[in-house]
PDB file of C-alpha atoms in Angstrom:
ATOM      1  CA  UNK A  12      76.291  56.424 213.302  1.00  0.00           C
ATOM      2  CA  UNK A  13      77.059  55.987 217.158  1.00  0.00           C
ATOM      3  CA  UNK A  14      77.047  51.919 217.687  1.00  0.00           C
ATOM      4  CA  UNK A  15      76.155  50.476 220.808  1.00  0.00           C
ATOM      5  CA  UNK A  16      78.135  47.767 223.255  1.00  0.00           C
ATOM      6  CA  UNK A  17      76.871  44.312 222.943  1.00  0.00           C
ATOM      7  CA  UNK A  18      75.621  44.222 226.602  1.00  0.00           C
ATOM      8  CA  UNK A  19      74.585  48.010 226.570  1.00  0.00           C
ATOM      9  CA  UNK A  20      74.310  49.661 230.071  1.00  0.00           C
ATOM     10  CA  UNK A  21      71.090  48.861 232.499  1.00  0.00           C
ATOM     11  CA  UNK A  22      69.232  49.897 235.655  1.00  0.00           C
ATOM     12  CA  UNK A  23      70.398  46.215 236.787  1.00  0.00           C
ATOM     13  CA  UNK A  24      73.925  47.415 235.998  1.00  0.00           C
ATOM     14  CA  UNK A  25      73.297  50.174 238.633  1.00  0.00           C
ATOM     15  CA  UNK A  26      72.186  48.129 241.278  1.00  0.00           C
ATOM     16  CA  UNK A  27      74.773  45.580 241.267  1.00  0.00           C
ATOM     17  CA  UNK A  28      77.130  49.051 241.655  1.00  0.00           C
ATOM     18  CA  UNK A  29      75.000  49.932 244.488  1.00  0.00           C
ATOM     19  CA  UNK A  30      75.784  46.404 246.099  1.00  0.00           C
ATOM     20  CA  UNK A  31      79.275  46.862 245.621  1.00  0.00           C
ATOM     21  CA  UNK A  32      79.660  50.084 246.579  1.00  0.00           C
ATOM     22  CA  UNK A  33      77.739  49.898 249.754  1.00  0.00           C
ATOM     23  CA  UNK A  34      79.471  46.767 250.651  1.00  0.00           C
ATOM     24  CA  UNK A  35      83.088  48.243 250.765  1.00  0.00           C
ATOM     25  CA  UNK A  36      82.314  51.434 251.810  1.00  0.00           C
ATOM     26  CA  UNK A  37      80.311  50.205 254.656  1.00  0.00           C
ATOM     27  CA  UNK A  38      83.589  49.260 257.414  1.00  0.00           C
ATOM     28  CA  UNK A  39      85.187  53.080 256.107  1.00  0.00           C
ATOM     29  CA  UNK A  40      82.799  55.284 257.421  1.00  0.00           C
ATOM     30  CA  UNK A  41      82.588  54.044 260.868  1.00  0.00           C
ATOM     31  CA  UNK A  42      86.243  53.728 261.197  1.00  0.00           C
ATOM     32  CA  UNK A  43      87.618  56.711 263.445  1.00  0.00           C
ATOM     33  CA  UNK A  44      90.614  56.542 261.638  1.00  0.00           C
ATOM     34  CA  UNK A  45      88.922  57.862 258.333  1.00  0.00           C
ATOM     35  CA  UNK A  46      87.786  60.656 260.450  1.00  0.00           C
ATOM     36  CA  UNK A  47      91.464  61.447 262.085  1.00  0.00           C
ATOM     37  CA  UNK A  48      92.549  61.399 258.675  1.00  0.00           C
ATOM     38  CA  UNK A  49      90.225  63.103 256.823  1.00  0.00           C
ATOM     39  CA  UNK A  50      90.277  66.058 259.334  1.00  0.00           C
ATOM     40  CA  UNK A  51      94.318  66.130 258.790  1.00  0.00           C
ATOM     41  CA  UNK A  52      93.797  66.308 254.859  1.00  0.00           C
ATOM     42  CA  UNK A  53      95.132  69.610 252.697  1.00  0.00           C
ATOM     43  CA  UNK A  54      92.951  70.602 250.069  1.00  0.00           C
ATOM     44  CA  UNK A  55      95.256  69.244 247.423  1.00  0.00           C
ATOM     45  CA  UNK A  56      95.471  65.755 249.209  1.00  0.00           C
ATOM     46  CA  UNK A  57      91.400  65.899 249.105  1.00  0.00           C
ATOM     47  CA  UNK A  58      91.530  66.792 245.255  1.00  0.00           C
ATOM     48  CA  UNK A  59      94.195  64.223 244.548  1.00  0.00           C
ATOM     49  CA  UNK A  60      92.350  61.712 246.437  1.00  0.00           C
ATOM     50  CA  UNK A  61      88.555  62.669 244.494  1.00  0.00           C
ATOM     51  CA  UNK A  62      90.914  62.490 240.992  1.00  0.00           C
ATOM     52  CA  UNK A  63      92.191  58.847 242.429  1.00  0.00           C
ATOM     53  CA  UNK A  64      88.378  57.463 242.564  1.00  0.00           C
ATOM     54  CA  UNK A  65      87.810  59.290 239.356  1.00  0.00           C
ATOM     55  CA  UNK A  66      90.667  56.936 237.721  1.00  0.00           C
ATOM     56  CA  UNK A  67      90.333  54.057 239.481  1.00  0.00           C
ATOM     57  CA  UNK A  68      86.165  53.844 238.172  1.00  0.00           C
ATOM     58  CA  UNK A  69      87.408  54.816 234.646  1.00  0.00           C
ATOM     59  CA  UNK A  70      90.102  52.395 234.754  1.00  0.00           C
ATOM     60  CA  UNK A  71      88.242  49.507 236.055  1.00  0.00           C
ATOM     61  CA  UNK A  72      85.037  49.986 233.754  1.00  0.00           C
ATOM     62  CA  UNK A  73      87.279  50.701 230.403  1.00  0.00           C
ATOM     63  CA  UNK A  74      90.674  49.474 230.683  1.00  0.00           C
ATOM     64  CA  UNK A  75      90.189  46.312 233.033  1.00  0.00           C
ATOM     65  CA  UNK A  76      86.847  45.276 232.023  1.00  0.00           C
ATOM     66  CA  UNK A  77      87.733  45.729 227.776  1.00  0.00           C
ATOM     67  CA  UNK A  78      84.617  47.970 227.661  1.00  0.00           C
ATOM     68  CA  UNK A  79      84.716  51.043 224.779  1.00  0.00           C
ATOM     69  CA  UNK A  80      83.103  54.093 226.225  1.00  0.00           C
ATOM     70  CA  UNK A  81      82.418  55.035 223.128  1.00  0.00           C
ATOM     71  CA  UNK A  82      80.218  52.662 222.060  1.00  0.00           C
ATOM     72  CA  UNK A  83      77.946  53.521 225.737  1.00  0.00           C
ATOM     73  CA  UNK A  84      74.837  56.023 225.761  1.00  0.00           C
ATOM     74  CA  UNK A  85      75.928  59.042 227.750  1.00  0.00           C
ATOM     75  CA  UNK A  86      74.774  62.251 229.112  1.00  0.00           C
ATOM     76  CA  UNK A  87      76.912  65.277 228.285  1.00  0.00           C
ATOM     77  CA  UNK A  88      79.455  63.486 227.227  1.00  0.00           C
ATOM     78  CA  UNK A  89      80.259  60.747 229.524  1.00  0.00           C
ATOM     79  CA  UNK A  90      79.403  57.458 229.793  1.00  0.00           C
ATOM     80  CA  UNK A  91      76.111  56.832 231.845  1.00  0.00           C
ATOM     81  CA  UNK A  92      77.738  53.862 233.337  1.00  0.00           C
ATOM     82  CA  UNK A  93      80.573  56.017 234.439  1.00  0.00           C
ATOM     83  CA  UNK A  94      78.625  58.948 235.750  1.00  0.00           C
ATOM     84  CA  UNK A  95      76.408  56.113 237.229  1.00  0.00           C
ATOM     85  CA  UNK A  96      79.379  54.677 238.933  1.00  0.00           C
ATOM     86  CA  UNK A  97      80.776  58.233 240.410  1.00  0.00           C
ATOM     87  CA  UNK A  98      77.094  58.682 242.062  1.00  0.00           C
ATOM     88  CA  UNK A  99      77.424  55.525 243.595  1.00  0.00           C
ATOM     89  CA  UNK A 100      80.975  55.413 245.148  1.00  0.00           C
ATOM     90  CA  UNK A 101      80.331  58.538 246.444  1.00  0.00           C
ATOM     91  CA  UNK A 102      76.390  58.384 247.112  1.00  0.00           C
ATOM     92  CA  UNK A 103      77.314  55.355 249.069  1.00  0.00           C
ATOM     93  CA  UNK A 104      79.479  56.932 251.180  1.00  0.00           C
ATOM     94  CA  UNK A 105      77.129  59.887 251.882  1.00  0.00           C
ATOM     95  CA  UNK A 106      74.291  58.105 252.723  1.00  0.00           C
ATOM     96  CA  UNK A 107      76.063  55.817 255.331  1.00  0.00           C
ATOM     97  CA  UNK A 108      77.841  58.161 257.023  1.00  0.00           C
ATOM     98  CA  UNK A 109      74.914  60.419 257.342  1.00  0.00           C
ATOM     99  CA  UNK A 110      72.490  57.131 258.768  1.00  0.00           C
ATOM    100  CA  UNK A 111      74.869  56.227 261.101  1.00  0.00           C
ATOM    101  CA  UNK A 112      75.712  59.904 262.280  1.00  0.00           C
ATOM    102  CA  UNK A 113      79.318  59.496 261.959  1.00  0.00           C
ATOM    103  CA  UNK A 114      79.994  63.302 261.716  1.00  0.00           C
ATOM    104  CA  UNK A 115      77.913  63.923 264.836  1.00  0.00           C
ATOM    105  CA  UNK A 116      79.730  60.651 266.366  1.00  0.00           C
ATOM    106  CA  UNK A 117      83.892  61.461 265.327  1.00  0.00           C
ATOM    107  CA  UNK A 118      83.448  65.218 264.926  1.00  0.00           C
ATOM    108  CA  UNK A 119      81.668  66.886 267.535  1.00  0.00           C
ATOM    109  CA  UNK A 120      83.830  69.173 268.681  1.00  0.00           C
ATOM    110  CA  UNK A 121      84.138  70.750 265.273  1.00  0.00           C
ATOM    111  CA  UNK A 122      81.597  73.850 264.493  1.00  0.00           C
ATOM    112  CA  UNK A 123      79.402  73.277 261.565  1.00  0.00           C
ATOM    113  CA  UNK A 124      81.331  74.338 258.594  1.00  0.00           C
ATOM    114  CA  UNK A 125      84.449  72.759 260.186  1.00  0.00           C
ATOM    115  CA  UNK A 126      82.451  69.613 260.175  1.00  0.00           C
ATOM    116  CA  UNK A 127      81.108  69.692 256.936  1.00  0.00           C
ATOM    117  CA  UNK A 128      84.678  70.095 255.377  1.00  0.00           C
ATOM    118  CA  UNK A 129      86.180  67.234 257.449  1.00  0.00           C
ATOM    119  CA  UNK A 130      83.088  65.011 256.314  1.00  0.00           C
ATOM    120  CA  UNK A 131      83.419  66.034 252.503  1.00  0.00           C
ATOM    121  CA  UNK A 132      87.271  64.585 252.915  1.00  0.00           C
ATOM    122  CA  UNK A 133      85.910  61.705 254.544  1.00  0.00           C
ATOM    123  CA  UNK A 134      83.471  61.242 251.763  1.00  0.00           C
ATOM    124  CA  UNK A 135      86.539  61.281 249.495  1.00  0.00           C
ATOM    125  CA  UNK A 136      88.706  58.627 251.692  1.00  0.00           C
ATOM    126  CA  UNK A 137      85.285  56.168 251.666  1.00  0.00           C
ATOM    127  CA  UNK A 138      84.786  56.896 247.835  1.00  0.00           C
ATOM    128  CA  UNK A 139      88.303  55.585 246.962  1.00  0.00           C
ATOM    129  CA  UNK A 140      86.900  51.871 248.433  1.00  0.00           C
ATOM    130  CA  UNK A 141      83.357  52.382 247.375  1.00  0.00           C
ATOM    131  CA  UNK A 142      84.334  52.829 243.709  1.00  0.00           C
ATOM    132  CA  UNK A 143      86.244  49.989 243.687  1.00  0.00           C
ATOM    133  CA  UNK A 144      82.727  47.531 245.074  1.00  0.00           C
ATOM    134  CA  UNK A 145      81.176  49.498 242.671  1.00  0.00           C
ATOM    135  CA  UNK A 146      82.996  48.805 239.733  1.00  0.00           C
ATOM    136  CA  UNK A 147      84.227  45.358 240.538  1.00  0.00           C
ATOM    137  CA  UNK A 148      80.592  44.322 240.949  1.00  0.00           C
ATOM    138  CA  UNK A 149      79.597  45.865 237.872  1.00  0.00           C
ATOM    139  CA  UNK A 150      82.767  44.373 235.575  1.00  0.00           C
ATOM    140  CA  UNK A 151      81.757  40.647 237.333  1.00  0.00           C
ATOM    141  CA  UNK A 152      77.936  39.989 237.202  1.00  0.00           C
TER     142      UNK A 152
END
């Protein structure tokens, strides 16, 4: 019989991620350096840096916060407040960068594949601070 967390996981939970996430995330993707960066990035310094947000959610919803994924609903297999969590640190990202046209704005001399890679690293750099809004407002209200 799967039991459930005392304080089991809510659409509230998800907006207070969205407040966190946006808030942190906000200063990254307007800051040319995350482009320069980003646009320097190997592949494996992209993947190491999507595993990094991957931990740092886990770690601050389930190790930091004392929460059991186990006892959460999921879907497929993970925690809905995790998968929640990964949309947001990196939905966050997405839609700011893309409202404020910061690929248009820091890459324009790149053609359009070019740019799209350099903005999915960027994504990745933004999602590392995003997450950690994200979860930190989740853990605290």
């Amino acid at each position: 019989m799967r039991r459930f967390s005392r304080r089991p996981f809510r659409i509230a939970d998800s907006a207070q991620q969205i407040v966190g996430g946006f808030l942190l995330a906000g200063p990254f993707v307007v800051t040319e350096e995350v482009w320069v960066l980003a646009e320097n990035m190997s592949t494996v310094q992209t993947l190491v840096t999507v595993m990094i947000v991957f931990g740092v959610g886990y770690a601050a919803l389930y190790k930091a916060a004392g929460r059991d994924p186990d006892d959460e609903f999921d879907v497929g297999g993970i925690p809905a407040r995790f998968l929640s969590l990964m949309l947001v640190a990196y939905g966050a990202v997405i839609i700011l960068a893309l409202a404020f046209g910061a690929p248009g704005t820091f890459l324009a001399a790149l053609s359009g594949l070019e740019r799209l890679v350099v903005t999915a690293k960027a994504i990745a750099v933004g999602s590392v601070f995003s997450v950690v809004g994200a979860a930190t407002a989740d853990s605290v209200f």
